[in-house]
Amino acid sequence: MIRLGAGRPERIVAVGAHCDDIAIGAGGTLLTMCLARPGIRVDALVLSGGGTDREQEERAALAAFCPGADLRLTVLKLPDGRMPVHWDEAKAAVEELRGQTEPDLILAPRTDDAHQDHRGLAQLIPTAFRDHMVLGYEIVKWDGDLGRMAAYQPLSTEVAEEKVRLLQEHYASQRHRPWYDREAFLGLARIRGIECHQRYAEAFAVTKLKLNLGG
């Protein structure tokens, strides 16, 4: 396996269609990066859940997933499941985020995610962030849309366990869902770990990658 480093990111953008998307898809990666780089800036945008209990869950959760970071979180009020018909509002929010930061790395949904909200947001990201590294995270769900991934972030056992603990602690509104449990989250992380010769990992899709192999 070839390892191509991206330097030491100092600014991250993390986006999700719903509260908990970022934490489920990339919570271990955020923990790993923030623990390694105190003071790293994280600009996070969530399209739905604003003004509800879910926003409070998200604020507490991302603060825990980004320890020591300069976290700046915006939670909008777009209706869950209706992102395609609120395209203009979502586009404006992504453009506004772009005007606020010059990130080294973007964590976003995959463009081939089966959920229309996830997929729509993923398609918007490259319209505003055209020359940036975008890693598309995955979210396990009943659609069965998990596939072959291109990039892996290994997770220590401690980080993998902490991710699951924080998900259970902070998103009480989701605990009733049949897929929202320790086995699902650690099981996927174990499979992705096997694929990159590690114990645990989070995996990401990459739609475009620019290399600098002569530097």
PDB file of C-alpha atoms in Angstrom:
ATOM      1  CA  MET A   1       0.000   0.000   0.000  1.00  0.00           C
ATOM      2  CA  ILE A   2       1.346   3.413  -0.970  1.00  0.00           C
ATOM      3  CA  ARG A   3       1.049   6.109   1.666  1.00  0.00           C
ATOM      4  CA  LEU A   4       0.741   9.620   0.289  1.00  0.00           C
ATOM      5  CA  GLY A   5       0.825  12.207   3.063  1.00  0.00           C
ATOM      6  CA  ALA A   6      -1.086  15.461   2.874  1.00  0.00           C
ATOM      7  CA  GLY A   7       1.274  17.366   5.155  1.00  0.00           C
ATOM      8  CA  ARG A   8      -0.069  18.600   8.461  1.00  0.00           C
ATOM      9  CA  PRO A   9      -3.560  20.026   7.965  1.00  0.00           C
ATOM     10  CA  GLU A  10      -4.225  23.113  10.031  1.00  0.00           C
ATOM     11  CA  ARG A  11      -7.783  23.784   8.834  1.00  0.00           C
ATOM     12  CA  ILE A  12     -10.535  21.238   8.314  1.00  0.00           C
ATOM     13  CA  VAL A  13     -14.044  21.594   6.942  1.00  0.00           C
ATOM     14  CA  ALA A  14     -16.586  18.965   8.006  1.00  0.00           C
ATOM     15  CA  VAL A  15     -20.091  18.954   6.545  1.00  0.00           C
ATOM     16  CA  GLY A  16     -23.165  16.840   7.147  1.00  0.00           C
ATOM     17  CA  ALA A  17     -26.743  16.793   5.989  1.00  0.00           C
ATOM     18  CA  HIS A  18     -27.997  15.812   9.448  1.00  0.00           C
ATOM     19  CA  CYS A  19     -26.846  16.072  13.025  1.00  0.00           C
ATOM     20  CA  ASP A  20     -24.698  12.966  13.731  1.00  0.00           C
ATOM     21  CA  ASP A  21     -23.593  12.418  10.088  1.00  0.00           C
ATOM     22  CA  ILE A  22     -20.135  13.897  10.668  1.00  0.00           C
ATOM     23  CA  ALA A  23     -19.588  12.005  13.905  1.00  0.00           C
ATOM     24  CA  ILE A  24     -20.728   8.664  12.458  1.00  0.00           C
ATOM     25  CA  GLY A  25     -18.784   9.009   9.221  1.00  0.00           C
ATOM     26  CA  ALA A  26     -15.602  10.706  10.405  1.00  0.00           C
ATOM     27  CA  GLY A  27     -15.692  10.973  14.196  1.00  0.00           C
ATOM     28  CA  GLY A  28     -12.634   8.790  14.656  1.00  0.00           C
ATOM     29  CA  THR A  29     -10.676  10.791  12.105  1.00  0.00           C
ATOM     30  CA  LEU A  30     -11.627  14.049  13.818  1.00  0.00           C
ATOM     31  CA  LEU A  31     -10.576  12.661  17.186  1.00  0.00           C
ATOM     32  CA  THR A  32      -7.277  11.452  15.768  1.00  0.00           C
ATOM     33  CA  MET A  33      -6.461  14.769  14.103  1.00  0.00           C
ATOM     34  CA  CYS A  34      -7.570  17.018  16.955  1.00  0.00           C
ATOM     35  CA  LEU A  35      -5.663  15.015  19.570  1.00  0.00           C
ATOM     36  CA  ALA A  36      -2.535  15.206  17.408  1.00  0.00           C
ATOM     37  CA  ARG A  37      -2.878  18.917  16.560  1.00  0.00           C
ATOM     38  CA  PRO A  38      -4.203  21.035  19.458  1.00  0.00           C
ATOM     39  CA  GLY A  39      -5.693  24.275  18.181  1.00  0.00           C
ATOM     40  CA  ILE A  40      -6.528  22.947  14.722  1.00  0.00           C
ATOM     41  CA  ARG A  41      -9.438  24.851  13.186  1.00  0.00           C
ATOM     42  CA  VAL A  42     -12.571  22.912  12.338  1.00  0.00           C
ATOM     43  CA  ASP A  43     -15.362  24.642  10.404  1.00  0.00           C
ATOM     44  CA  ALA A  44     -18.454  22.440  10.522  1.00  0.00           C
ATOM     45  CA  LEU A  45     -21.743  22.862   8.662  1.00  0.00           C
ATOM     46  CA  VAL A  46     -24.892  20.781   9.210  1.00  0.00           C
ATOM     47  CA  LEU A  47     -27.888  21.436   6.981  1.00  0.00           C
ATOM     48  CA  SER A  48     -30.738  20.285   9.226  1.00  0.00           C
ATOM     49  CA  GLY A  49     -31.724  20.171  12.897  1.00  0.00           C
ATOM     50  CA  GLY A  50     -31.252  23.839  13.702  1.00  0.00           C
ATOM     51  CA  GLY A  51     -33.347  25.127  16.612  1.00  0.00           C
ATOM     52  CA  THR A  52     -34.186  21.629  17.879  1.00  0.00           C
ATOM     53  CA  ASP A  53     -32.836  19.276  20.522  1.00  0.00           C
ATOM     54  CA  ARG A  54     -30.775  17.676  17.789  1.00  0.00           C
ATOM     55  CA  GLU A  55     -28.768  20.871  17.400  1.00  0.00           C
ATOM     56  CA  GLN A  56     -27.889  20.758  21.086  1.00  0.00           C
ATOM     57  CA  GLU A  57     -26.817  17.137  20.699  1.00  0.00           C
ATOM     58  CA  GLU A  58     -24.646  18.080  17.740  1.00  0.00           C
ATOM     59  CA  ARG A  59     -22.941  20.966  19.493  1.00  0.00           C
ATOM     60  CA  ALA A  60     -22.067  18.848  22.508  1.00  0.00           C
ATOM     61  CA  ALA A  61     -20.976  15.904  20.373  1.00  0.00           C
ATOM     62  CA  LEU A  62     -18.709  17.800  17.999  1.00  0.00           C
ATOM     63  CA  ALA A  63     -17.098  19.621  20.914  1.00  0.00           C
ATOM     64  CA  ALA A  64     -16.232  16.201  22.317  1.00  0.00           C
ATOM     65  CA  PHE A  65     -15.081  14.833  18.949  1.00  0.00           C
ATOM     66  CA  CYS A  66     -12.836  17.891  18.404  1.00  0.00           C
ATOM     67  CA  PRO A  67     -10.986  18.254  21.732  1.00  0.00           C
ATOM     68  CA  GLY A  68      -8.778  21.330  21.895  1.00  0.00           C
ATOM     69  CA  ALA A  69      -9.846  22.491  18.424  1.00  0.00           C
ATOM     70  CA  ASP A  70     -10.993  25.900  17.274  1.00  0.00           C
ATOM     71  CA  LEU A  71     -14.458  24.592  16.407  1.00  0.00           C
ATOM     72  CA  ARG A  72     -16.927  26.759  14.496  1.00  0.00           C
ATOM     73  CA  LEU A  73     -20.255  25.023  13.944  1.00  0.00           C
ATOM     74  CA  THR A  74     -23.297  26.168  11.975  1.00  0.00           C
ATOM     75  CA  VAL A  75     -26.531  24.160  12.094  1.00  0.00           C
ATOM     76  CA  LEU A  76     -29.235  25.136   9.596  1.00  0.00           C
ATOM     77  CA  LYS A  77     -32.967  24.406   9.571  1.00  0.00           C
ATOM     78  CA  LEU A  78     -33.486  22.657   6.238  1.00  0.00           C
ATOM     79  CA  PRO A  79     -36.125  19.905   6.556  1.00  0.00           C
ATOM     80  CA  ASP A  80     -34.806  16.374   6.885  1.00  0.00           C
ATOM     81  CA  GLY A  81     -35.202  14.382   3.676  1.00  0.00           C
ATOM     82  CA  ARG A  82     -35.944  17.416   1.503  1.00  0.00           C
ATOM     83  CA  MET A  83     -32.502  18.698   0.595  1.00  0.00           C
ATOM     84  CA  PRO A  84     -32.972  18.370  -3.190  1.00  0.00           C
ATOM     85  CA  VAL A  85     -35.869  20.855  -3.172  1.00  0.00           C
ATOM     86  CA  HIS A  86     -33.880  23.228  -0.952  1.00  0.00           C
ATOM     87  CA  TRP A  87     -30.887  23.208  -3.275  1.00  0.00           C
ATOM     88  CA  ASP A  88     -30.541  26.999  -3.396  1.00  0.00           C
ATOM     89  CA  GLU A  89     -30.406  27.308   0.398  1.00  0.00           C
ATOM     90  CA  ALA A  90     -27.911  24.496   0.703  1.00  0.00           C
ATOM     91  CA  LYS A  91     -25.784  25.949  -2.088  1.00  0.00           C
ATOM     92  CA  ALA A  92     -25.787  29.366  -0.420  1.00  0.00           C
ATOM     93  CA  ALA A  93     -24.696  27.817   2.876  1.00  0.00           C
ATOM     94  CA  VAL A  94     -21.805  25.961   1.236  1.00  0.00           C
ATOM     95  CA  GLU A  95     -20.733  29.117  -0.607  1.00  0.00           C
ATOM     96  CA  GLU A  96     -20.848  31.104   2.629  1.00  0.00           C
ATOM     97  CA  LEU A  97     -18.699  28.475   4.329  1.00  0.00           C
ATOM     98  CA  ARG A  98     -16.212  28.674   1.467  1.00  0.00           C
ATOM     99  CA  GLY A  99     -15.880  32.404   2.033  1.00  0.00           C
ATOM    100  CA  GLN A 100     -14.951  31.844   5.671  1.00  0.00           C
ATOM    101  CA  THR A 101     -12.096  29.382   5.359  1.00  0.00           C
ATOM    102  CA  GLU A 102      -9.337  27.973   3.165  1.00  0.00           C
ATOM    103  CA  PRO A 103      -9.235  24.351   4.354  1.00  0.00           C
ATOM    104  CA  ASP A 104      -6.485  21.802   3.917  1.00  0.00           C
ATOM    105  CA  LEU A 105      -8.996  18.961   4.090  1.00  0.00           C
ATOM    106  CA  ILE A 106     -12.763  18.517   3.693  1.00  0.00           C
ATOM    107  CA  LEU A 107     -14.772  15.699   5.263  1.00  0.00           C
ATOM    108  CA  ALA A 108     -18.102  15.294   3.462  1.00  0.00           C
ATOM    109  CA  PRO A 109     -20.613  12.613   2.487  1.00  0.00           C
ATOM    110  CA  ARG A 110     -19.897  10.374  -0.513  1.00  0.00           C
ATOM    111  CA  THR A 111     -21.297  11.390  -3.881  1.00  0.00           C
ATOM    112  CA  ASP A 112     -22.745   7.881  -4.315  1.00  0.00           C
ATOM    113  CA  ASP A 113     -24.460   7.745  -0.923  1.00  0.00           C
ATOM    114  CA  ALA A 114     -27.977   6.325  -1.313  1.00  0.00           C
ATOM    115  CA  HIS A 115     -29.588   8.987   0.905  1.00  0.00           C
ATOM    116  CA  GLN A 116     -30.683  11.960  -1.188  1.00  0.00           C
ATOM    117  CA  ASP A 117     -29.655  14.526   1.444  1.00  0.00           C
ATOM    118  CA  HIS A 118     -26.169  13.059   1.820  1.00  0.00           C
ATOM    119  CA  ARG A 119     -25.710  12.719  -1.936  1.00  0.00           C
ATOM    120  CA  GLY A 120     -26.974  16.216  -2.671  1.00  0.00           C
ATOM    121  CA  LEU A 121     -24.604  17.820  -0.172  1.00  0.00           C
ATOM    122  CA  ALA A 122     -21.697  15.775  -1.525  1.00  0.00           C
ATOM    123  CA  GLN A 123     -22.438  17.029  -5.034  1.00  0.00           C
ATOM    124  CA  LEU A 124     -22.435  20.637  -3.846  1.00  0.00           C
ATOM    125  CA  ILE A 125     -19.023  20.558  -2.191  1.00  0.00           C
ATOM    126  CA  PRO A 126     -16.843  20.603  -5.347  1.00  0.00           C
ATOM    127  CA  THR A 127     -18.892  23.479  -6.769  1.00  0.00           C
ATOM    128  CA  ALA A 128     -17.505  25.719  -4.025  1.00  0.00           C
ATOM    129  CA  PHE A 129     -14.291  23.951  -2.977  1.00  0.00           C
ATOM    130  CA  ARG A 130     -12.723  23.290  -6.358  1.00  0.00           C
ATOM    131  CA  ASP A 131      -9.056  22.763  -5.491  1.00  0.00           C
ATOM    132  CA  HIS A 132      -9.294  20.981  -2.165  1.00  0.00           C
ATOM    133  CA  MET A 133      -8.796  17.468  -0.861  1.00  0.00           C
ATOM    134  CA  VAL A 134     -12.273  16.018  -0.219  1.00  0.00           C
ATOM    135  CA  LEU A 135     -12.706  12.723   1.624  1.00  0.00           C
ATOM    136  CA  GLY A 136     -16.175  11.232   1.312  1.00  0.00           C
ATOM    137  CA  TYR A 137     -17.184   9.425   4.503  1.00  0.00           C
ATOM    138  CA  GLU A 138     -19.589   6.494   4.714  1.00  0.00           C
ATOM    139  CA  ILE A 139     -22.645   5.957   6.899  1.00  0.00           C
ATOM    140  CA  VAL A 140     -23.953   2.445   7.477  1.00  0.00           C
ATOM    141  CA  LYS A 141     -27.715   2.145   6.901  1.00  0.00           C
ATOM    142  CA  TRP A 142     -30.426  -0.160   5.602  1.00  0.00           C
ATOM    143  CA  ASP A 143     -29.891   0.910   1.969  1.00  0.00           C
ATOM    144  CA  GLY A 144     -26.849  -1.347   1.748  1.00  0.00           C
ATOM    145  CA  ASP A 145     -24.772   1.219  -0.125  1.00  0.00           C
ATOM    146  CA  LEU A 146     -21.364   0.456   1.370  1.00  0.00           C
ATOM    147  CA  GLY A 147     -18.770  -0.180  -1.298  1.00  0.00           C
ATOM    148  CA  ARG A 148     -15.089  -0.359  -2.129  1.00  0.00           C
ATOM    149  CA  MET A 149     -13.254   2.613  -0.640  1.00  0.00           C
ATOM    150  CA  ALA A 150     -10.063   4.343  -1.720  1.00  0.00           C
ATOM    151  CA  ALA A 151      -8.609   5.975   1.400  1.00  0.00           C
ATOM    152  CA  TYR A 152      -8.238   4.838   4.999  1.00  0.00           C
ATOM    153  CA  GLN A 153      -7.518   6.547   8.298  1.00  0.00           C
ATOM    154  CA  PRO A 154      -6.359   3.946  10.840  1.00  0.00           C
ATOM    155  CA  LEU A 155      -7.886   4.316  14.299  1.00  0.00           C
ATOM    156  CA  SER A 156      -6.231   3.205  17.491  1.00  0.00           C
ATOM    157  CA  THR A 157      -8.294   0.881  19.643  1.00  0.00           C
ATOM    158  CA  GLU A 158      -8.670   3.703  22.148  1.00  0.00           C
ATOM    159  CA  VAL A 159      -9.985   6.115  19.513  1.00  0.00           C
ATOM    160  CA  ALA A 160     -12.361   3.532  18.017  1.00  0.00           C
ATOM    161  CA  GLU A 161     -13.787   2.783  21.458  1.00  0.00           C
ATOM    162  CA  GLU A 162     -14.040   6.483  22.288  1.00  0.00           C
ATOM    163  CA  LYS A 163     -15.898   7.166  19.056  1.00  0.00           C
ATOM    164  CA  VAL A 164     -18.534   4.581  19.944  1.00  0.00           C
ATOM    165  CA  ARG A 165     -18.791   5.872  23.493  1.00  0.00           C
ATOM    166  CA  LEU A 166     -19.307   9.460  22.347  1.00  0.00           C
ATOM    167  CA  LEU A 167     -21.909   8.434  19.771  1.00  0.00           C
ATOM    168  CA  GLN A 168     -23.901   6.653  22.451  1.00  0.00           C
ATOM    169  CA  GLU A 169     -23.458   9.435  24.981  1.00  0.00           C
ATOM    170  CA  HIS A 170     -24.372  12.434  22.874  1.00  0.00           C
ATOM    171  CA  TYR A 171     -27.042  11.280  20.428  1.00  0.00           C
ATOM    172  CA  ALA A 172     -29.781  10.047  22.741  1.00  0.00           C
ATOM    173  CA  SER A 173     -32.376  10.747  20.046  1.00  0.00           C
ATOM    174  CA  GLN A 174     -30.880   8.014  17.846  1.00  0.00           C
ATOM    175  CA  ARG A 175     -30.473   5.183  20.342  1.00  0.00           C
ATOM    176  CA  HIS A 176     -33.819   3.624  19.398  1.00  0.00           C
ATOM    177  CA  ARG A 177     -32.719   2.985  15.826  1.00  0.00           C
ATOM    178  CA  PRO A 178     -31.919  -0.685  15.143  1.00  0.00           C
ATOM    179  CA  TRP A 179     -28.639   0.118  13.375  1.00  0.00           C
ATOM    180  CA  TYR A 180     -27.390   2.576  15.974  1.00  0.00           C
ATOM    181  CA  ASP A 181     -25.304   0.367  18.217  1.00  0.00           C
ATOM    182  CA  ARG A 182     -21.791  -0.569  19.220  1.00  0.00           C
ATOM    183  CA  GLU A 183     -21.641  -3.664  17.026  1.00  0.00           C
ATOM    184  CA  ALA A 184     -22.501  -1.739  13.858  1.00  0.00           C
ATOM    185  CA  PHE A 185     -19.962   1.026  14.398  1.00  0.00           C
ATOM    186  CA  LEU A 186     -17.085  -1.125  15.619  1.00  0.00           C
ATOM    187  CA  GLY A 187     -17.889  -3.850  13.097  1.00  0.00           C
ATOM    188  CA  LEU A 188     -17.545  -1.504  10.131  1.00  0.00           C
ATOM    189  CA  ALA A 189     -14.371  -0.010  11.617  1.00  0.00           C
ATOM    190  CA  ARG A 190     -12.947  -3.523  12.022  1.00  0.00           C
ATOM    191  CA  ILE A 191     -13.703  -4.421   8.399  1.00  0.00           C
ATOM    192  CA  ARG A 192     -12.107  -1.215   7.143  1.00  0.00           C
ATOM    193  CA  GLY A 193      -9.153  -1.885   9.413  1.00  0.00           C
ATOM    194  CA  ILE A 194      -8.666  -5.319   7.833  1.00  0.00           C
ATOM    195  CA  GLU A 195      -8.620  -3.663   4.417  1.00  0.00           C
ATOM    196  CA  CYS A 196      -5.644  -1.470   5.392  1.00  0.00           C
ATOM    197  CA  HIS A 197      -3.788  -3.908   7.693  1.00  0.00           C
ATOM    198  CA  GLN A 198      -4.881  -2.176  10.887  1.00  0.00           C
ATOM    199  CA  ARG A 199      -7.144  -3.110  13.775  1.00  0.00           C
ATOM    200  CA  TYR A 200      -9.685  -0.345  13.095  1.00  0.00           C
ATOM    201  CA  ALA A 201     -10.078   2.364  10.464  1.00  0.00           C
ATOM    202  CA  GLU A 202     -12.478   4.799   8.870  1.00  0.00           C
ATOM    203  CA  ALA A 203     -12.686   4.628   5.093  1.00  0.00           C
ATOM    204  CA  PHE A 204     -13.331   7.356   2.549  1.00  0.00           C
ATOM    205  CA  ALA A 205     -14.164   7.757  -1.112  1.00  0.00           C
ATOM    206  CA  VAL A 206     -11.977  10.031  -3.214  1.00  0.00           C
ATOM    207  CA  THR A 207     -13.399  11.317  -6.483  1.00  0.00           C
ATOM    208  CA  LYS A 208     -10.405  13.408  -7.523  1.00  0.00           C
ATOM    209  CA  LEU A 209      -6.821  13.453  -6.258  1.00  0.00           C
ATOM    210  CA  LYS A 210      -4.011  15.733  -7.428  1.00  0.00           C
ATOM    211  CA  LEU A 211      -0.511  14.408  -6.762  1.00  0.00           C
ATOM    212  CA  ASN A 212       2.826  16.143  -6.356  1.00  0.00           C
ATOM    213  CA  LEU A 213       5.290  13.274  -6.605  1.00  0.00           C
ATOM    214  CA  GLY A 214       8.230  15.337  -7.801  1.00  0.00           C
ATOM    215  CA  GLY A 215       8.398  17.737  -4.864  1.00  0.00           C
TER     216      GLY A 215
END
